[in-house]
Amino acid sequence: MPNRKASRNAYYFFVQEKIPELRRRGLPVARVADAIPYCSADWAKPVFTPLRRPGMLVPKQNVSPPDMSTLSLKGDQALLGGIFYFLNIFSHGELPPHCEQRFLPCEIGCVKYSLQEGIMADFHSFINPGEIPRGFRFHCQAASDSSHKIPISNFERGHNQATVLQNLYRFIHPNPGNWPPIYCKSDDRTRVNWCLKHMAKASEIRQDLQLLTVEDLVVGIYQQKFLKEPSKTWIRSLLDVAMWDYSSNTRCKWHEENDILFCALAVCKKIAYCISNSLATLFGIQLTEAHVPLQDYEASNSVTPKMVVLDAGRYQKLRVGSSGFSHFNSADQEQRSNTPIGDYPSRAKTSGQNSSVRGRGITRLLESISNSSSNIHKFSNCDTSLSSYMSQKDGYKSFSSLS
Amino acid sequence: MSGRARVKARGIARSPSATEVGRTQASPLPTSVDLSNNEASSSNGFLGTSRISTNDKYGISSGDAGSNSMERGVKNKQDFMDLSICTREKLAHVRDCKTGSSGIPVKLVTNLFNLDFPQDWQLYQYHVTYVPDLASRRLRIALLYSHSELSNKAKAFDGAILFLSQKLEEKVTELSSETQRGETIKMTITLKRELPSSSPVCIQVFNIIFRKILKKLSMYQIGRNFYNPSEPVEIPQHKLSLWPGFAISVSYFESKLLFSADVSYKVLRNETVLEFMTALCQRTGLSGFTQTCEKQLIGLIVLTRYNNRTYSIDDIDWSVKPTHTFQKRDGTEITYVDYYKQQYDITVSDLNQPMLVSLLKRKRNDNSEARLAHLIPELCFLTGLTDQATSNFQLMKAVAEKTRLPPSGRQQRLARLVDNIQRNTNARFELETWGLHFGSQISLTGRVVPSEKILMQDHICQPVSAADWSKDIRTCKILNAQSLNTWLILCSDRTEYVAESFLNCLRRVAGSMGFNVDYPKIIKVQENPAAFVRAVQQYVDPDVQLVMCILPSNQKTYYDSIKKYLSSDCPVPSQCVLARTLNKQGMMMSIATKIAMQMTCKIGGELWAVEIPLKSLMVVGIDVCKDALSKDVMVVGCVASVNPGITRWFSRCILQRTMTDVADCLKVFMTGALNKWYKYNHDLPARIIVYRAGVGDGQLKTLVEYEVPQLLSSVAGSSSNTSSRLSVIVVRKKCMPRFFTEMNRTVQNPPLGTVVDSEATRNEWYDFYLISQVACRGTVSPTYYNVIYDDNGLKPDHMQRLTFKLCHLYYNWPGIVSVPAPCQYAHKLTFLVAQSIHKEPSLELANHLFYL
């Protein structure tokens, strides 16, 4: 009797993997045998194994053309237009390993982002975590209290897990076709993955989202652009800044109203801000409100109408010294609002200059303004364009030529 | 879920102390006594850790992690591991003598007592096997003890290992017994070892004996300590009662076996959970009662007086009532009401109360499902103090009055304990059958090292008391101060007025100090954290030397968000002041002085110095702490002096993802610190002395084998020709011994600068105690120093005096502090990072004491 298992060759597994997709296309495939006719054409094509899909790409020193294509982005244009989704799911703490339920999903946030457009859309929802395992109420309560402070029970904003998942799918995948890659920070990956699986179980929707890490995405973009690999530490520090914590229109409404910093939506938006602030500028993209929360700095007077600067002795001296230029007059504030919040780590990297820069876009900008205050007052017109301002700065020129 | 209610629980340690966690993770331990050749013993917690918690200050036991029976005592060896590390024999210069000689001798009384036993005293260790095998430990013990061969002998038995003080006639003794069910059980007792009194196993057994004795004095073990519920100290106005008790241990000190006891209190509330619930219900009404109730109760620790055990409330089960049944371990069903009636003869009166749920601690290596215990609220008493209570000044004062015993009170309590042990027939009988005799209280001679002079800019001042020299230096100029020219004050509308008056005051006191403070730019912001952060982001430019924020409330988010942004994103020193503090008109001058001093340090000033006889000496302080948000992140703070006068510091904080309290980033830090030293002094330091704080029980070995090599390699790696000489000293703030001086027939706290380096120390270590703090109320606790590595070869005298000098250099307090300044700086830094910043502060700030 022939060994039946011998029939399970590579093609068998290939077809098996294809079955879900064929079913989605509406084809009546129940078994591998049914699916074989539909797969033959695909079998002939070379396929990328999941390991070589974008972001999962292991950073390599020498960037060869095939690696570029794995990013599925051709050249800068493709990179700039490429759409990424940043996803995060919060839980009421993490239960010990012997428990079947490791997490209790309670909040989800997701943003659609491209380097060119900035944040294009966002999705946020509270999730009903379900019954808290008996005996772990304290554990969950303590975890919640120390971070997002979402009530662990009787929280009327929480939605049914199945509904939330369906809405999320609708958000990231409105039209049929390939599912886009989803990213989250590497520290959160286990939790987000677990929660997605758990929610899928509850909702009986089968769609294995591919969850990649933001860190790898940044490596990928950077590598693509500069053919160099940035350090992990640099990426971590790039993604971990506190400056947007209180920016308006970053947290969800509930967290904003209760003034709580930990918000799943805010985490995703802050990833987008950080990438915009440090990477999008490398491509010479003018930052808009969709990239970083500019409006806070633009309209600072209207946000905090009572903010008054009491000029003291030193500044009067300074005013005299700098031939009428006042650092803090209103014109200057408009000026500032029109200039981007720039952080140019690559300048440091590529041109080998001092590399102490990170996460201080605004202050460095202020510094550059005050340093070059003698130059600035030449721009009587406040609509100084990015390029004309930037061309004043050494080292940047080489960059703008790159884009 | 069988017999939940009966299951022994040892309460789950909820104390925030990081050390508890660290200790349990220190290393997997052998569970059998047979392996115990390599460990000596003391009681649990002879040396605690240097972590300060509020509870420690009040001398209240906070640990609820308990070891309650003898098998725990035998098996739990984490604390005994340290004693196998004999560091002294490797240090040639102290091998013969580790005591100093300078200073004025002072006679001290201790809380240590002699424990006498005959010269030829021996302990016999037997192994007992049962055929057929029995699972129940209780049954094993009952069967064995019923035999006449053993009934009148002194014995300790954990179900498998039997200790006797007298040898059995045969090497192998066979006994048989019949159980109630009529089964015949054969027991074989085999002699395994004969142990001399110096054996580490004996010390464990001594500890077990003393636990038995304290139980015979009708004291109950809660956590590690023993309390006496029959003599509570009541504080009726706050519905509190304190159970007096002792922390005890037996261990080998310098030359002999000593018994030590320290007074401890357990705080209990005179309120059952049911009473609390009823009161809450009356206050809030029924709507939303369950949620309020859960919010208030969950996480608290309760004590059930019927068995004097503690449990933490992890959940409340509103669906279970006392009339419901549960399955006992033997499979029978019983209602909770009947169970308590049968087991403890307690009648439950309210049959409609919900049940509290406690998650029982899982045994090691046990992957089974978590076990739950259901408790009846009526029988549970609340323990400990809530945050609300600890912030109540009157309440804390009342508690402190009772718990902070002055030396005389402590001495009285000790005398009573000794008296009780000797008078109680049962206790005395137990001691006598073991052949032990409780001896006299130890007194020893310490030395008071000379007081230090404080060096100011053009003045050398001899403070009246080293405890506080703020008055002595009022007219003196500080050593070195940068001028503060560009700075900001952020305040709200409401606080603008106080900010102005404070600023005037600040400029006045700073001027007399020699610290020039220019007029700042004052920015008014709205009263919310976001407005503060935005203003900081908008107005801070690299010219700004310092940002002062007058915070409208002590809401943690203000402080955290400002510190987080200004320590890492945009590194500028910051000074936060509560508006409430500035409203105290009468104290404005002293507040302003203190803040001016902090500000000077934050922008790189130096306040004072002491004379350091060693040239080219770098001192380093290392402390560790768990991050408050993510428990798997360890915050390691390192602070090193960068000038020979020890007034300027290089501070760095490193976050590491490990589960242990051991630093693995020391080389990075040391290399940075040595580079800094080289930059300022154009040479490398000849000597480096590292003070390491935050060491838990059982970690000494890891320190010697893992951290010391890191330090050594960084010292060796940095210079090829001459390598700096290194010493490593472990600093512990919490230790068992207490010292009192006898004066006018009463005992008092010993003077500042008292050094003890004999009798209460350990023979295998180069260690000493130093008293470098003053207790205005209560008894002073000495700080314990253990030199685990020493290339410098300083005489013990010099090491002790240097340590004492370093206790004077903490710039946040014009007086002496309990640990050397670098340790205190490292502690302050780790605390800031662990509580507020949660990431590594920028290295641009490393040259300033930005965390004061």
mmCIF file of C-alpha atoms in Angstrom, chain B residues 288-427:
data_model
loop_
_atom_site.group_PDB
_atom_site.id
_atom_site.type_symbol
_atom_site.label_atom_id
_atom_site.label_comp_id
_atom_site.label_asym_id
_atom_site.label_seq_id
_atom_site.Cartn_x
_atom_site.Cartn_y
_atom_site.Cartn_z
ATOM 1 C CA GLY B 288 -23.255 51.887 42.404
ATOM 2 C CA PHE B 289 -22.492 50.376 45.779
ATOM 3 C CA THR B 290 -20.788 47.293 44.413
ATOM 4 C CA GLN B 291 -18.403 49.346 42.316
ATOM 5 C CA THR B 292 -17.504 51.758 45.099
ATOM 6 C CA CYS B 293 -17.053 48.860 47.391
ATOM 7 C CA GLU B 294 -14.786 47.026 44.961
ATOM 8 C CA LYS B 295 -12.828 50.184 44.366
ATOM 9 C CA GLN B 296 -12.236 50.728 48.061
ATOM 10 C CA LEU B 297 -11.639 47.191 49.213
ATOM 11 C CA ILE B 298 -9.868 45.376 46.436
ATOM 12 C CA GLY B 299 -6.155 45.255 47.011
ATOM 13 C CA LEU B 300 -6.359 45.656 50.790
ATOM 14 C CA ILE B 301 -4.962 43.069 53.147
ATOM 15 C CA VAL B 302 -7.188 41.546 55.766
ATOM 16 C CA LEU B 303 -6.479 39.501 58.824
ATOM 17 C CA THR B 304 -8.706 36.693 59.963
ATOM 18 C CA ARG B 305 -8.463 36.549 63.723
ATOM 19 C CA TYR B 306 -9.648 32.957 63.957
ATOM 20 C CA ASN B 307 -6.333 31.774 62.574
ATOM 21 C CA ASN B 308 -4.345 35.040 62.591
ATOM 22 C CA ARG B 309 -3.496 34.833 58.952
ATOM 23 C CA THR B 310 -3.425 37.564 56.404
ATOM 24 C CA TYR B 311 -5.016 37.498 52.969
ATOM 25 C CA SER B 312 -5.232 40.061 50.231
ATOM 26 C CA ILE B 313 -8.615 40.848 48.738
ATOM 27 C CA ASP B 314 -8.308 40.172 45.031
ATOM 28 C CA ASP B 315 -11.970 40.128 44.178
ATOM 29 C CA ILE B 316 -15.425 40.138 45.692
ATOM 30 C CA ASP B 317 -17.863 37.428 44.731
ATOM 31 C CA TRP B 318 -21.334 38.937 45.045
ATOM 32 C CA SER B 319 -23.040 35.745 43.990
ATOM 33 C CA VAL B 320 -21.784 33.511 46.790
ATOM 34 C CA LYS B 321 -23.324 33.707 50.252
ATOM 35 C CA PRO B 322 -22.208 32.144 53.546
ATOM 36 C CA THR B 323 -25.079 29.676 53.266
ATOM 37 C CA HIS B 324 -23.664 28.282 50.038
ATOM 38 C CA THR B 325 -21.637 25.139 50.138
ATOM 39 C CA PHE B 326 -18.115 24.395 49.066
ATOM 40 C CA GLN B 327 -16.219 21.181 48.695
ATOM 41 C CA LYS B 328 -13.731 20.363 51.372
ATOM 42 C CA ARG B 329 -10.496 18.689 50.491
ATOM 43 C CA ASP B 330 -11.871 15.286 51.400
ATOM 44 C CA GLY B 331 -14.700 15.783 48.944
ATOM 45 C CA THR B 332 -17.570 16.478 51.331
ATOM 46 C CA GLU B 333 -19.818 19.462 50.785
ATOM 47 C CA ILE B 334 -20.322 21.903 53.627
ATOM 48 C CA THR B 335 -21.758 25.378 53.926
ATOM 49 C CA TYR B 336 -19.449 28.181 54.967
ATOM 50 C CA VAL B 337 -21.606 28.797 58.024
ATOM 51 C CA ASP B 338 -21.313 25.216 59.205
ATOM 52 C CA TYR B 339 -17.669 25.090 58.383
ATOM 53 C CA TYR B 340 -16.812 28.031 60.577
ATOM 54 C CA LYS B 341 -19.022 26.677 63.347
ATOM 55 C CA GLN B 342 -17.305 23.292 63.241
ATOM 56 C CA GLN B 343 -13.796 24.419 62.657
ATOM 57 C CA TYR B 344 -13.528 27.522 64.800
ATOM 58 C CA ASP B 345 -16.795 27.616 66.745
ATOM 59 C CA ILE B 346 -17.712 30.911 65.149
ATOM 60 C CA THR B 347 -21.301 31.780 64.320
ATOM 61 C CA VAL B 348 -21.682 33.855 61.213
ATOM 62 C CA SER B 349 -24.473 36.319 61.887
ATOM 63 C CA ASP B 350 -25.060 37.949 58.521
ATOM 64 C CA LEU B 351 -26.095 35.282 56.073
ATOM 65 C CA ASN B 352 -26.429 37.609 53.120
ATOM 66 C CA GLN B 353 -22.968 39.048 52.930
ATOM 67 C CA PRO B 354 -20.942 38.524 49.773
ATOM 68 C CA MET B 355 -17.658 36.661 49.892
ATOM 69 C CA LEU B 356 -14.189 38.063 49.549
ATOM 70 C CA VAL B 357 -11.939 36.233 47.148
ATOM 71 C CA SER B 358 -8.239 35.868 47.726
ATOM 72 C CA LEU B 359 -5.839 34.444 45.217
ATOM 73 C CA LEU B 360 -3.575 32.053 47.042
ATOM 74 C CA LYS B 361 0.102 32.131 46.447
ATOM 75 C CA ARG B 362 1.143 29.323 44.217
ATOM 76 C CA LYS B 363 3.841 26.987 45.270
ATOM 77 C CA ARG B 364 7.046 27.116 43.365
ATOM 78 C CA ASN B 365 7.219 25.011 40.213
ATOM 79 C CA ASP B 366 3.516 24.525 40.393
ATOM 80 C CA ASN B 367 1.838 25.216 37.113
ATOM 81 C CA SER B 368 -1.620 24.292 38.228
ATOM 82 C CA GLU B 369 -4.487 26.717 38.131
ATOM 83 C CA ALA B 370 -4.500 29.499 40.692
ATOM 84 C CA ARG B 371 -6.300 28.575 43.868
ATOM 85 C CA LEU B 372 -8.850 30.873 45.390
ATOM 86 C CA ALA B 373 -9.934 31.256 48.969
ATOM 87 C CA HIS B 374 -13.369 32.566 49.884
ATOM 88 C CA LEU B 375 -13.457 34.611 53.061
ATOM 89 C CA ILE B 376 -16.380 35.948 55.050
ATOM 90 C CA PRO B 377 -16.255 39.749 55.389
ATOM 91 C CA GLU B 378 -17.629 39.575 58.904
ATOM 92 C CA LEU B 379 -14.552 37.670 60.031
ATOM 93 C CA CYS B 380 -11.961 39.737 58.190
ATOM 94 C CA PHE B 381 -10.280 42.680 59.809
ATOM 95 C CA LEU B 382 -8.660 45.356 57.736
ATOM 96 C CA THR B 383 -4.938 45.803 58.272
ATOM 97 C CA GLY B 384 -2.376 48.375 57.409
ATOM 98 C CA LEU B 385 -2.944 51.965 56.517
ATOM 99 C CA THR B 386 -4.510 53.232 53.344
ATOM 100 C CA ASP B 387 -2.933 56.036 51.337
ATOM 101 C CA GLN B 388 -5.655 58.229 52.699
ATOM 102 C CA ALA B 389 -4.599 57.328 56.208
ATOM 103 C CA THR B 390 -0.890 57.816 55.592
ATOM 104 C CA SER B 391 -1.543 61.303 54.335
ATOM 105 C CA ASN B 392 -3.453 62.086 57.522
ATOM 106 C CA PHE B 393 -0.894 63.890 59.632
ATOM 107 C CA GLN B 394 -2.734 63.491 62.931
ATOM 108 C CA LEU B 395 -3.150 59.782 62.416
ATOM 109 C CA MET B 396 0.446 59.206 61.471
ATOM 110 C CA LYS B 397 1.559 61.251 64.424
ATOM 111 C CA ALA B 398 -0.559 59.159 66.761
ATOM 112 C CA VAL B 399 0.858 55.969 65.250
ATOM 113 C CA ALA B 400 4.408 57.273 65.424
ATOM 114 C CA GLU B 401 4.009 58.172 69.069
ATOM 115 C CA LYS B 402 3.231 54.562 69.840
ATOM 116 C CA THR B 403 5.577 52.827 67.462
ATOM 117 C CA ARG B 404 8.683 54.952 67.539
ATOM 118 C CA LEU B 405 9.977 53.743 70.796
ATOM 119 C CA PRO B 406 12.826 55.642 72.385
ATOM 120 C CA PRO B 407 15.825 53.516 73.343
ATOM 121 C CA SER B 408 14.593 53.178 76.907
ATOM 122 C CA GLY B 409 11.203 51.890 75.762
ATOM 123 C CA ARG B 410 12.860 49.444 73.436
ATOM 124 C CA GLN B 411 15.120 48.235 76.175
ATOM 125 C CA GLN B 412 12.118 47.663 78.457
ATOM 126 C CA ARG B 413 10.316 45.656 75.815
ATOM 127 C CA LEU B 414 13.392 43.530 75.231
ATOM 128 C CA ALA B 415 13.802 42.919 78.926
ATOM 129 C CA ARG B 416 10.184 41.808 79.123
ATOM 130 C CA LEU B 417 10.584 39.414 76.248
ATOM 131 C CA VAL B 418 13.627 37.840 77.863
ATOM 132 C CA ASP B 419 11.809 37.687 81.140
ATOM 133 C CA ASN B 420 8.839 35.987 79.520
ATOM 134 C CA ILE B 421 11.008 33.422 77.814
ATOM 135 C CA GLN B 422 12.690 32.580 81.069
ATOM 136 C CA ARG B 423 9.566 32.544 83.201
ATOM 137 C CA ASN B 424 7.185 30.732 80.931
ATOM 138 C CA THR B 425 7.464 27.070 81.895
ATOM 139 C CA ASN B 426 6.677 25.793 78.430
ATOM 140 C CA ALA B 427 9.194 28.056 76.802
#
